[in-house]
XYZ file of C-alpha atoms in Angstrom:
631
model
C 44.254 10.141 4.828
C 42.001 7.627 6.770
C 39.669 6.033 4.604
C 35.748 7.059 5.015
C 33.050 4.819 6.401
C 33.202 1.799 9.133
C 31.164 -0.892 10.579
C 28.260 0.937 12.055
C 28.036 3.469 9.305
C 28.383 0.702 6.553
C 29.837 3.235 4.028
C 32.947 0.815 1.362
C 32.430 -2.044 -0.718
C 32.824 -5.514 -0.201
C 32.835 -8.791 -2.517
C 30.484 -11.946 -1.424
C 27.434 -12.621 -0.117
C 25.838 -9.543 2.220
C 22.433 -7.972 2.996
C 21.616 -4.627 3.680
C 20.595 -4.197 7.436
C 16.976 -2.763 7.941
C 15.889 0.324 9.495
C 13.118 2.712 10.059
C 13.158 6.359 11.347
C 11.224 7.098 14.298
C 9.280 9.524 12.648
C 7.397 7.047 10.807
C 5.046 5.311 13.480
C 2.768 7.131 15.948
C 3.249 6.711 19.904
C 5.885 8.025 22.124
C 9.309 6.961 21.647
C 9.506 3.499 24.031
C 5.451 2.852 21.682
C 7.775 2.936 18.689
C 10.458 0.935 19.684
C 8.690 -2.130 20.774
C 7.053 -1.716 17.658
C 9.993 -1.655 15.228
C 11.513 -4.576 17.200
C 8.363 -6.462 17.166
C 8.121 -6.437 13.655
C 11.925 -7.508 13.302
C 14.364 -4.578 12.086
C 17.761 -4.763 13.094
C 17.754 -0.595 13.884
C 16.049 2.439 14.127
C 16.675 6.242 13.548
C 15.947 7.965 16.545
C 14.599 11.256 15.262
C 15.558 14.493 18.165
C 11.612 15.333 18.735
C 11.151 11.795 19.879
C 14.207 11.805 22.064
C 13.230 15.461 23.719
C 9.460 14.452 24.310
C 11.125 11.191 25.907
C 11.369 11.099 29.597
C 14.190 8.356 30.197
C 18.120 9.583 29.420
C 20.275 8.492 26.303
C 22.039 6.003 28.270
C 18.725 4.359 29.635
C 17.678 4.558 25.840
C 20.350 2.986 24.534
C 20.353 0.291 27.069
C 16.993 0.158 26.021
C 16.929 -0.166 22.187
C 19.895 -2.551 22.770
C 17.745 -5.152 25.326
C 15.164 -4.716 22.487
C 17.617 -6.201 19.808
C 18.586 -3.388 18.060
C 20.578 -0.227 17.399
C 20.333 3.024 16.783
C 21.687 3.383 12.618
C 21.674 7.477 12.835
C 20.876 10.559 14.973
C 18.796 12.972 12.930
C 18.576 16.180 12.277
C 21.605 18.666 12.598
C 20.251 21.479 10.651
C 21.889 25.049 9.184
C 25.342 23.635 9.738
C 26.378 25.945 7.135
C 25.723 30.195 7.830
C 27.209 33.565 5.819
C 27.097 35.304 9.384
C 30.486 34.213 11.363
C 28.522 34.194 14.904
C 26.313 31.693 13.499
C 28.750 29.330 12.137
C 30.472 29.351 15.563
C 27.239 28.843 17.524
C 26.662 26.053 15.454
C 30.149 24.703 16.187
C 28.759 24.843 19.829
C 25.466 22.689 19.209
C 27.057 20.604 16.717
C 30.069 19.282 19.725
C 26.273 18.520 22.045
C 24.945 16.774 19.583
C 27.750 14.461 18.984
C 27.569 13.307 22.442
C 24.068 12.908 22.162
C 24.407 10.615 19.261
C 27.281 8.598 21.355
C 25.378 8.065 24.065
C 22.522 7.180 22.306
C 24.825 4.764 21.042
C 25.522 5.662 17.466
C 28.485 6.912 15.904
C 26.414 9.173 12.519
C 24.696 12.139 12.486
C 22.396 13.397 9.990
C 23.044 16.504 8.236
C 20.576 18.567 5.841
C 21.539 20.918 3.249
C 20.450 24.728 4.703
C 17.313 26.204 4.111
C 17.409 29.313 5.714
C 18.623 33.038 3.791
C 21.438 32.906 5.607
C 22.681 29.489 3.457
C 26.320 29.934 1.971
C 26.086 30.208 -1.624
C 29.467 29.911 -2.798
C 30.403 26.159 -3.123
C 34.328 26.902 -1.766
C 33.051 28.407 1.202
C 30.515 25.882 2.083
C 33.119 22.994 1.107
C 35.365 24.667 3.621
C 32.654 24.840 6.603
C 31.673 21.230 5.848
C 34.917 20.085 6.544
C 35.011 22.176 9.611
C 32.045 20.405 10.933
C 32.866 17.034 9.847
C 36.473 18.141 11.847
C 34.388 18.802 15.179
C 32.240 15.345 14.664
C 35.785 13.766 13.898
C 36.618 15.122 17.327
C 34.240 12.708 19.037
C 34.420 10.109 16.676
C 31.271 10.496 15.117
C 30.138 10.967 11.250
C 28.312 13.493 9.304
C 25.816 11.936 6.517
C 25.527 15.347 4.572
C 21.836 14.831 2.583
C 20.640 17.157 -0.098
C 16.645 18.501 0.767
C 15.031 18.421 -2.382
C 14.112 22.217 -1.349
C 17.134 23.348 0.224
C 18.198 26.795 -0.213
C 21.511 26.137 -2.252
C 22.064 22.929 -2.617
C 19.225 20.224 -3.697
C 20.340 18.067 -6.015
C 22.195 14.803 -4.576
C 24.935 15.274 -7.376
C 25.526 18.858 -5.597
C 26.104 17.534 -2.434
C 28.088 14.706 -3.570
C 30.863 17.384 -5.031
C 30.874 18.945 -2.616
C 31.922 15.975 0.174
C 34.358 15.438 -2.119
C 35.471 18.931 -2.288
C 35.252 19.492 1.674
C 37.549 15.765 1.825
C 37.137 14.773 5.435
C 37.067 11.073 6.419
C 34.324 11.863 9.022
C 32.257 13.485 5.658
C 29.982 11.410 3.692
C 26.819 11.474 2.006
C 23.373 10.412 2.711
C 21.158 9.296 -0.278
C 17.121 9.798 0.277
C 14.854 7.979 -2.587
C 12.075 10.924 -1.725
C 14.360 14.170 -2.438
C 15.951 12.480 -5.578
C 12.869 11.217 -7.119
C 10.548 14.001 -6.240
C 12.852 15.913 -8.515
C 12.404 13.837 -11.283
C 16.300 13.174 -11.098
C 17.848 10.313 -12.826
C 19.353 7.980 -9.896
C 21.902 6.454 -12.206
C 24.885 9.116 -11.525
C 24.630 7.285 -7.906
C 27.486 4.881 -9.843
C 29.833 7.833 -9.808
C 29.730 8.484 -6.050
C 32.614 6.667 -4.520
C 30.686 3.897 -2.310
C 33.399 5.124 0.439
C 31.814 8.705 0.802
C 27.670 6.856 0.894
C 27.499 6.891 4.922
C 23.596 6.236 4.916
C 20.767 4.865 2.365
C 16.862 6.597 3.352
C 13.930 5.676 1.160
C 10.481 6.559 0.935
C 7.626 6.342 -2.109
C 4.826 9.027 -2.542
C 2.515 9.487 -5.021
C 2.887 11.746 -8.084
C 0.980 14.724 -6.948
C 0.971 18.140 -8.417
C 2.006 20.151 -5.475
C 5.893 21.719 -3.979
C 7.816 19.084 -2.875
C 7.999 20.068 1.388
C 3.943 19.683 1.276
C 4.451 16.462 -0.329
C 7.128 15.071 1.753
C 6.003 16.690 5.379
C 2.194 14.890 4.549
C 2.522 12.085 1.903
C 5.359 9.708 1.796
C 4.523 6.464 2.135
C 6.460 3.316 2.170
C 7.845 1.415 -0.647
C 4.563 -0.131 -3.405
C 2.455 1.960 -1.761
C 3.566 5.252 -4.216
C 4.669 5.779 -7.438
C 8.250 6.189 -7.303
C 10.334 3.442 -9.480
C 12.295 2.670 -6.118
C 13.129 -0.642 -8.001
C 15.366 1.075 -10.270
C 16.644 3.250 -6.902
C 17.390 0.452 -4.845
C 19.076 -1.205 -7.584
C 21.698 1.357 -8.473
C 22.181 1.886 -4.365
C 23.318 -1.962 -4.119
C 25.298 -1.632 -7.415
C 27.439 1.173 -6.260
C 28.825 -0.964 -4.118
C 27.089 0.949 -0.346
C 26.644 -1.706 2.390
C 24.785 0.032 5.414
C 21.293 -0.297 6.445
C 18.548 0.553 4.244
C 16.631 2.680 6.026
C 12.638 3.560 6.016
C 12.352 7.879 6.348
C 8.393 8.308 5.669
C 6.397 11.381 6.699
C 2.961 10.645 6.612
C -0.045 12.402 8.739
C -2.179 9.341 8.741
C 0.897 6.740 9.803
C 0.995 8.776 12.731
C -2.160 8.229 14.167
C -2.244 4.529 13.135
C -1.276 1.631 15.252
C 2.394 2.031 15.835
C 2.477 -2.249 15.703
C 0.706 -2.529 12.261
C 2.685 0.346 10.669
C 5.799 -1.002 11.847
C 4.672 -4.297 10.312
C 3.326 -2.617 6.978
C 7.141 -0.979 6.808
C 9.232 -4.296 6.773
C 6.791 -5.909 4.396
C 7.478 -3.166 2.176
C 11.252 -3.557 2.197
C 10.572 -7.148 1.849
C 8.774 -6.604 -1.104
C 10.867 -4.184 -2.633
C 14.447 -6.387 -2.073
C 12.162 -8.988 -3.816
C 11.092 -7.457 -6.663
C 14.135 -5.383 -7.295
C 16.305 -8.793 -7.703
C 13.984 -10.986 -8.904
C 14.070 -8.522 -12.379
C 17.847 -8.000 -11.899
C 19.422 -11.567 -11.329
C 22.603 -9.560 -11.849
C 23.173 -7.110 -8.684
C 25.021 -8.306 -5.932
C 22.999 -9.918 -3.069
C 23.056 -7.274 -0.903
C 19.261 -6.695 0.397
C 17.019 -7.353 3.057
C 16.192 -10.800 4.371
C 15.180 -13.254 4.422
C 14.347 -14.160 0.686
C 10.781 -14.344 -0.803
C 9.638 -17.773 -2.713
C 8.812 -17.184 -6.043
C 5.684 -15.687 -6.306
C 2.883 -18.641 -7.221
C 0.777 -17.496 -10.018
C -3.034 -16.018 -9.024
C -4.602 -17.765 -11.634
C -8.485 -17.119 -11.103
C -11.494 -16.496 -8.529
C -12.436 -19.729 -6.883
C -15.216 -17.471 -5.037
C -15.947 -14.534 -2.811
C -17.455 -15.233 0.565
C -20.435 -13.083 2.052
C -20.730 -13.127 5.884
C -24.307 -12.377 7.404
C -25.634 -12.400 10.234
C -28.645 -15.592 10.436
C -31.241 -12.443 10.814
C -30.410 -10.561 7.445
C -29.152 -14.055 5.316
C -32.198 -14.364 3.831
C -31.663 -11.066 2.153
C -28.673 -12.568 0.804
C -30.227 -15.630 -0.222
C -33.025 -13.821 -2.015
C -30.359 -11.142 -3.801
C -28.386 -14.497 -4.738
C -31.438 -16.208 -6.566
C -32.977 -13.422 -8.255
C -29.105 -13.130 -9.879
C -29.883 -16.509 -11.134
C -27.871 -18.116 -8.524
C -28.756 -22.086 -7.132
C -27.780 -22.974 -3.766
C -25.141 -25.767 -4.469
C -24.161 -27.009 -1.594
C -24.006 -27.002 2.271
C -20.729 -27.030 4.432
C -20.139 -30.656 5.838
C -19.541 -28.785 9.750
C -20.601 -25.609 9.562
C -23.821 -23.239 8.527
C -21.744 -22.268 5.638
C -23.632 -22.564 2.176
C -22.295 -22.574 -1.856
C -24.036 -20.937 -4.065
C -23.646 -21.162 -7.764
C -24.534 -19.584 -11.567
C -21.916 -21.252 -14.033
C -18.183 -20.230 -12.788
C -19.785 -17.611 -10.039
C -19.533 -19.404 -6.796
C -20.369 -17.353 -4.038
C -19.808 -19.043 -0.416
C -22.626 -17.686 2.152
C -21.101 -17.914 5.646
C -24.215 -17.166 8.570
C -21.490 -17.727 11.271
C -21.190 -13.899 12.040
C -23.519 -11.844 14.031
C -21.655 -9.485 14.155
C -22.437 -8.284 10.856
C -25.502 -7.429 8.229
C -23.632 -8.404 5.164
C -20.250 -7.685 4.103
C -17.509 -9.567 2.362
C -15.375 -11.481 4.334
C -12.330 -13.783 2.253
C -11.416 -14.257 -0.968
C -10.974 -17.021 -2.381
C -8.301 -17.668 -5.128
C -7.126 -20.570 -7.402
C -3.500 -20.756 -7.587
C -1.723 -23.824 -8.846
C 0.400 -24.126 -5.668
C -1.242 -22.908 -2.666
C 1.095 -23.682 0.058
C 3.880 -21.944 -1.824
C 1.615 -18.583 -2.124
C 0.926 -19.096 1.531
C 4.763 -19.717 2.483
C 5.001 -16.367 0.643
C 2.124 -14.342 2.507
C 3.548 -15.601 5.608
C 7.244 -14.716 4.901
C 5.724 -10.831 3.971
C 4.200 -11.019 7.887
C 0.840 -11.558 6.956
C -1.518 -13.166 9.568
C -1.719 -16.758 9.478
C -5.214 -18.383 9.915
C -5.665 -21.480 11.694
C -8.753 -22.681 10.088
C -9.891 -26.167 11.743
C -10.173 -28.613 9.518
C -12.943 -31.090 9.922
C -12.660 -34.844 8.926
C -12.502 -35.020 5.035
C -12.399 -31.360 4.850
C -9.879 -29.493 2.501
C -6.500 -27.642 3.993
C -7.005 -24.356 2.826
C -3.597 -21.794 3.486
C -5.247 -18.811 4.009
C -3.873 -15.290 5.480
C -6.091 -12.453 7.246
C -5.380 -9.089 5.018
C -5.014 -5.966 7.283
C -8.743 -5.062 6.935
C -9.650 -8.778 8.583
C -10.708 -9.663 5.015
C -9.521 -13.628 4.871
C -7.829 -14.510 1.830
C -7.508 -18.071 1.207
C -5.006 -19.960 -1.407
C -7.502 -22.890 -3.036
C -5.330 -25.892 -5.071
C -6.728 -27.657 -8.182
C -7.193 -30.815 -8.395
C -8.949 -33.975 -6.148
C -9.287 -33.142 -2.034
C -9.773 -29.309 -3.250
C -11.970 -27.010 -1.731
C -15.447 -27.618 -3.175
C -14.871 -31.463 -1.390
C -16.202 -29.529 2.190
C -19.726 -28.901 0.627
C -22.092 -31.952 0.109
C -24.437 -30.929 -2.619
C -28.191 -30.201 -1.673
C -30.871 -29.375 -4.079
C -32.414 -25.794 -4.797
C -34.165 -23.597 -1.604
C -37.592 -22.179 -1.914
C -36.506 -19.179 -3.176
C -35.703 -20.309 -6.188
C -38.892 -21.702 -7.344
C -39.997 -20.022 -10.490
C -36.917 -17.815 -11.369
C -35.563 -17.228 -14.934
C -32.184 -18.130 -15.762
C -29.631 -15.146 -15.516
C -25.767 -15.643 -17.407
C -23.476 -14.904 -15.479
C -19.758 -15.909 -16.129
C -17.619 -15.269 -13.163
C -16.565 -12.916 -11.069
C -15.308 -10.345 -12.610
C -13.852 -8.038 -9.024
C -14.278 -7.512 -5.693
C -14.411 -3.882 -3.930
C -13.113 -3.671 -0.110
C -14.074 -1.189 1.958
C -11.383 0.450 4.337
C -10.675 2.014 7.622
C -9.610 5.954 6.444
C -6.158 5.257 7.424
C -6.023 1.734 6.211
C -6.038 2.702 2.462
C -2.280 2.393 1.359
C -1.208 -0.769 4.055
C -4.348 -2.807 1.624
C -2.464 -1.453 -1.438
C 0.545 -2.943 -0.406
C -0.878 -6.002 1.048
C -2.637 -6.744 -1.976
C 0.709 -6.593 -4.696
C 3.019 -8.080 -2.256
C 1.445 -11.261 -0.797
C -0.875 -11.728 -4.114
C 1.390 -10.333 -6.865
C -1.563 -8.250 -7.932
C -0.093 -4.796 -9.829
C -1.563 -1.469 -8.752
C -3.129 0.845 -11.223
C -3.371 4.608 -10.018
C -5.696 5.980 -7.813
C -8.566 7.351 -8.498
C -11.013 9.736 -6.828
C -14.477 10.707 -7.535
C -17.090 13.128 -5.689
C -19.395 11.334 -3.922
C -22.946 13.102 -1.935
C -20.744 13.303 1.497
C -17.148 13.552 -0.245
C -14.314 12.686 -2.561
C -14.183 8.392 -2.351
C -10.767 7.189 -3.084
C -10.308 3.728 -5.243
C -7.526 1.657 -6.330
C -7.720 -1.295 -8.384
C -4.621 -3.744 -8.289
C -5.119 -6.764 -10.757
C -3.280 -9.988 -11.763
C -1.165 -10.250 -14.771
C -3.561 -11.863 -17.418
C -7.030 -9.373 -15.881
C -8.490 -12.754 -14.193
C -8.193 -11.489 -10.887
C -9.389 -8.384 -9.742
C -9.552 -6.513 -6.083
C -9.767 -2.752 -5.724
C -9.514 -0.731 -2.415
C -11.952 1.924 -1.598
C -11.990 4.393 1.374
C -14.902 6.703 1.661
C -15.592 10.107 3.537
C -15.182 9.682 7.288
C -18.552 11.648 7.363
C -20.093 9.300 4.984
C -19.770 6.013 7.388
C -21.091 7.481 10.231
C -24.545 8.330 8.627
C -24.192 4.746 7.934
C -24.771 5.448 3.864
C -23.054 2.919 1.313
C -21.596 5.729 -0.790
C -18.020 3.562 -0.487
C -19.609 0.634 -0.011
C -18.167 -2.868 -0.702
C -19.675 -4.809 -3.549
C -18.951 -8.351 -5.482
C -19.181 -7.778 -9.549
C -19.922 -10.472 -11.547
C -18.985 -10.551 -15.388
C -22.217 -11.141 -17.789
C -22.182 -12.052 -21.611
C -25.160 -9.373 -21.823
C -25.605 -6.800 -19.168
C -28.871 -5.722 -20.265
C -30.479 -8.769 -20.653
C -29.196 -9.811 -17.085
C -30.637 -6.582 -15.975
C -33.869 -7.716 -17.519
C -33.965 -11.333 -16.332
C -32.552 -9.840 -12.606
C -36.019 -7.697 -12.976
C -38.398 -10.053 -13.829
C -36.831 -12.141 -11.000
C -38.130 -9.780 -8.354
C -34.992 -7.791 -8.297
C -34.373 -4.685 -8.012
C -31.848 -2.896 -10.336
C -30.115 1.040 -8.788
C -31.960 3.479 -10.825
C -30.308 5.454 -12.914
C -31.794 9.053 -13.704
C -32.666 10.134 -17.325
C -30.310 13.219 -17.068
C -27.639 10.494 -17.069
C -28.722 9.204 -20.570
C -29.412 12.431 -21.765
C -25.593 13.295 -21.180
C -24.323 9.932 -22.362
C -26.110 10.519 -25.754
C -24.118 13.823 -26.037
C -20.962 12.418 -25.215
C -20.494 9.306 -27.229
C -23.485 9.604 -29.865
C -24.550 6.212 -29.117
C -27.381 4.741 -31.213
C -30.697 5.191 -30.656
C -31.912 2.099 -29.705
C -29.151 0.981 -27.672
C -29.324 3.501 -25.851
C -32.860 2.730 -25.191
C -32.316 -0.440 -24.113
C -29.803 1.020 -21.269
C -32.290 3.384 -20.372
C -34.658 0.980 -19.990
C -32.717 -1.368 -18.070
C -31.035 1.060 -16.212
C -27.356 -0.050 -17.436
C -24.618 2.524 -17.159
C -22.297 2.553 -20.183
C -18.569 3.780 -20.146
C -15.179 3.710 -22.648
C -11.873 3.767 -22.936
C -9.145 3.074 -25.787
C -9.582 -0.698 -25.457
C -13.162 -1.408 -25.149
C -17.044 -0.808 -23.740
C -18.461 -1.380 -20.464
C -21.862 -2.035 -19.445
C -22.995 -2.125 -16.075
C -25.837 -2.015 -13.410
C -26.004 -2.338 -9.497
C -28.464 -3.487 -7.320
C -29.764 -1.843 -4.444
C -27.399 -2.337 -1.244
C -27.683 -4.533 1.007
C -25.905 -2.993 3.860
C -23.408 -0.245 4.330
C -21.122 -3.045 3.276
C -22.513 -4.494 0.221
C -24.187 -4.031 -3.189
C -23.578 -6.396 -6.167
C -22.835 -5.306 -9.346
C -22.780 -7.002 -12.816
C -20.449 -5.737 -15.431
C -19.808 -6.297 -19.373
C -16.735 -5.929 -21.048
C -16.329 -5.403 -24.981
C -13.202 -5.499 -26.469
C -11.304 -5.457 -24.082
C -12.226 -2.922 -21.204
C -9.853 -2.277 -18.447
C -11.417 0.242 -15.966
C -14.138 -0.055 -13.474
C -16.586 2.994 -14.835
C -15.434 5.254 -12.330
C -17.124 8.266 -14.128
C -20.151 6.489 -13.185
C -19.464 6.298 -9.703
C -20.819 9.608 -8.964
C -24.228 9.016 -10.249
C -24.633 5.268 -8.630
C -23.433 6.584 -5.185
C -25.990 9.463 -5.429
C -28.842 7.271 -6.117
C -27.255 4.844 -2.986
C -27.972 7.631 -0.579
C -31.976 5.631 -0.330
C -31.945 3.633 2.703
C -30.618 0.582 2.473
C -32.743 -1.993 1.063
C -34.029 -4.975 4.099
């Protein structure tokens, strides 16, 4: 018998030095069909799984198509889907028969040689393993016929068969060179099934690899893979531990992107396409940088090693020269002195110990918002080399005479994010020093420490492209989502943080209804870490500031909860400071009245240890946020 596989299916194994092709279904990215294309080429896959909706609702032939993907610099890896191939009723098995010849020549003159096919779903699926074995082969005999493949792929809700181990029996029971399988990451891992018997498929009968991540939400598998897939890092799935035992069975074809996802497909087809291939960058990366043993058979090209994120250097604020003084005042009743003044532009440095924030009035385009971060890293043009290899944006920041090269990258919400070096010629060289403003005159000291994390605010459908943005270019590792009810809606967050808790960034998206009545219930913020949040609450008040207030049902209900003492919790009463803990610690906390839509500060106090954010007191500070906006 003929062995299984070939080139353009990429089923057998081979010895050396190979990478796994890249491709993305069409069915991923929003647009119509020629939209997508450009897209996936753009963003540099070698093919693309053309996905029958997109071909009907397309107005040019196959062959025009073909011509088309192929002047674009790619092919077409698979024709998808050929449902019900299998029936109990004779009629339908032979109608099937009928499409199943079309379709074949559809797929050839789209210019591919593999056809997807899905376990049956329907009440008329064969039951009996022999039977269907039989009518398998029968259909892989009428694809043979044509010279095309069946990838036979187990739906994680399919009526008989849903378990990739099931499927994979039963190829080998139906034994038909033009048979193979087709392993999906989503409807093995939705399961909860253990990828590892992937090693016992012969790498012969593995016609085509598909992977998606999703999150780990309580709810029947179809729901979650029709409307929340996502790409790889931007889940939960361990498709580390997937991809690996792919590559180590010894399956050379593409790798292939299959993600369902209601707001991808009403996103820029461009950035999705872009957000896809980062993710398969990332994923090849990690999955071989923690197994130096698997064969190198991934995407490319390689990733450096990932430069450590070692600390905040600052956070920049951009405002508008109308509302800066706002800023300005906000900065010094936080104790903050204005440092220094940029050497070529109306940039200013403002400091309290190891918080530096970096006031930029360039923008008039905006009230106040933050605009880059910036991060110490011991080898900044190595992070940058990284950022750029993961398709990130590359600024080209002028640098003046004297002025530091900073390698900085523009995140997908615009958000700069710039790589700072130690050591002489660093950043804090563009800012000649300059002696305290007016508004400092009189002020009590406040401690602050640092920065303790930064909060970005996102576009609705830009939520899971920061996530993986964020622990790709930066190394940053994402902690799980979490929502909390907000006056106009549920507010999504995600924190991602560095490996030693110095740097922190979460995401935050917040109700659609919320940002157009302009209120800062998701709003941005900087938090700075204190020694003593109460006293900084106190010293921020006598300063002229003006600390969120915090209503006494709020105490009342902490008392209840945690039994705090009596006086301490006076103190936060009377200061206003929120309190929260988990298993490792305390947190103490206060906000300040926003200053835009965009941004509030916040000061925060860990004890012992304290990983979250306070997120059960997110509720209350958004509620009292709903007041105007202070200036």
């Amino acid at each position: 018998m003929a062995p299984r596989g070939g080139a353009a299916g990429g089923g057998g194994s081979g010895g050396g030095t190979h990478e796994l092709r890249t491709s993305i279904a069409t069915v991923c990215l929003a647009g119509t069909l020629d939209e997508k294309l450009r897209a996936v080429a753009a963003a540099g896959f070698d093919a693309v799984e053309v996905f029958e909706p997109d071909l009907l609702a397309s107005p040019e032939p196959p062959a025009v198509l073909r011509r088309r993907v192929e002047d674009l610099g790619l092919s077409v890896s698979l024709f998808q889907p050929f449902r019900d191939v299998d029936d109990v009723d004779p009629a339908a098995v032979a109608r099937n028969a009928h499409r199943l010849h079309r379709k074949c020549e559809l797929a050839l003159e789209l210019g591919t040689d593999l056809v997807l096919v899905c376990s049956a779903v329907h009440p008329g699926a064969v039951r009996d393993d022999a039977l269907l074995a039989e009518q398998l082969n029968a259909a892989a005999g009428v694809a043979a016929s044509h010279g095309v493949r069946l990838a036979y792929e187990a739906l994680a809700w399919g009526a008989h068969v849903s378990d990739y181990r099931h499927a994979a029996r039963l190829v080998a029971a139906a034994d038909h060179p033009a048979l193979g399988n087709c392993l999906d990451s989503f409807h093995v891992l939705s399961r909860g099934d253990d990828p590892s018997g992937i090693a016992d498929i012969p790498a012969r009968d593995v016609f085509f690899y598909q992977i998606a991540d999703a999150p780990r939400l309580s709810m029947d598998v179809l729901p979650l893979s029709r409307h929340h897939r996502c790409f790889p890092g931007q889940g939960e799935f361990d498709l580390e531990r997937f991809h690996a035992a792919v590559v180590s069975s010894g399956y050379r074809g593409p790798v292939s992107l299959e993600v369902f996802n209601d707001l991808f497909r009403q996103a820029d087809p461009v950035a999705t396409a872009v957000d896809a291939m980062r993710s398969l960058r990332h994923l090849r990366d990690r999955t071989f940088r923690h197994r130096p043993g698997l064969p190198p058979a991934s995407p490319s090209p390689s990733l450096p090693e990932p430069p450590a994120v070692r600390e905040w250097a600052f956070a920049e604020v951009s405002s508008s020269p109308a509302t800066a003084p706002a800023v300005t005042r906000l900065l010094a009743q936080l104790g903050f002195s204005r440092t220094g003044e940029h050497r070529s532009a109306p940039v200013e440095l403002w400091s309290n110990g190891a918080a530096r924030v970096v006031l930029n009035r360039r923008r008039d385009d905006v009230r106040a918002q933050v605009s880059a971060l910036g991060l110490a890293t011991p080898q900044p043009h190595a992070l940058h080399e990284r950022a750029r290899t993961l398709l990130a944006p590359v600024v080209n920041r002028a640098a003046g005479p004297g002025e530091a090269e900073i390698p900085s990258v523009v995140a997908p919400d615009g958000t700069w994010v710039q790589f700072c070096g130690d050591g002489p010629g660093g950043w804090l060289t563009d800012f000649a020093p300059c002696g305290p403003g007016a508004e400092e005159d009189g002020r009590e000291a406040v401690a602050l420490t640092g920065v303790d994390h930064v909060v970005l605010p996102q576009p609705f459908a830009g939520f899971d492209a920061a996530t993986l943005f964020l622990s790709s270019v930066l190394g940053l590792e994402a902690e799980a989502v979490s929502v909390v009810p907000g006056p106009a809606g549920l507010v999504r967050t995600r924190a991602l943080t560095s490996p030693h808790q110095r740097v922190r960034v979460a995401v935050s998206v917040a109700p659609t209804s919320s940002m157009l009545r302009g209120r800062p219930a998701g709003a941005g913020h900087v938090a700075f870490a204190a020694a003593d949040a109460t006293a900084a609450a106190a010293a921020f008040r006598r300063n002229g500031g003006e600390v969120l207030p915090v209503p006494g049902n709020y105490y009342d209900d902490l008392e209840a909860r945690y039994g705090l003492d009596a006086a301490f919790l006076a103190r936060l009463r009377e200061n206003d400071v929120m309190y929260d803990r988990d298993e490792h610690g305390e947190l103490l906390h206060f906000a300040t009245r926003s200053l835009s839509r965009e941004l509030f500060v916040e000061v925060v106090q860990r004890v012992g240890g304290y990983r979250g954010y306070g997120a059960v007191n997110a509720p209350v500070r958004m509620a009292a946020q709903t007041a105007p906006p202070a200036g």
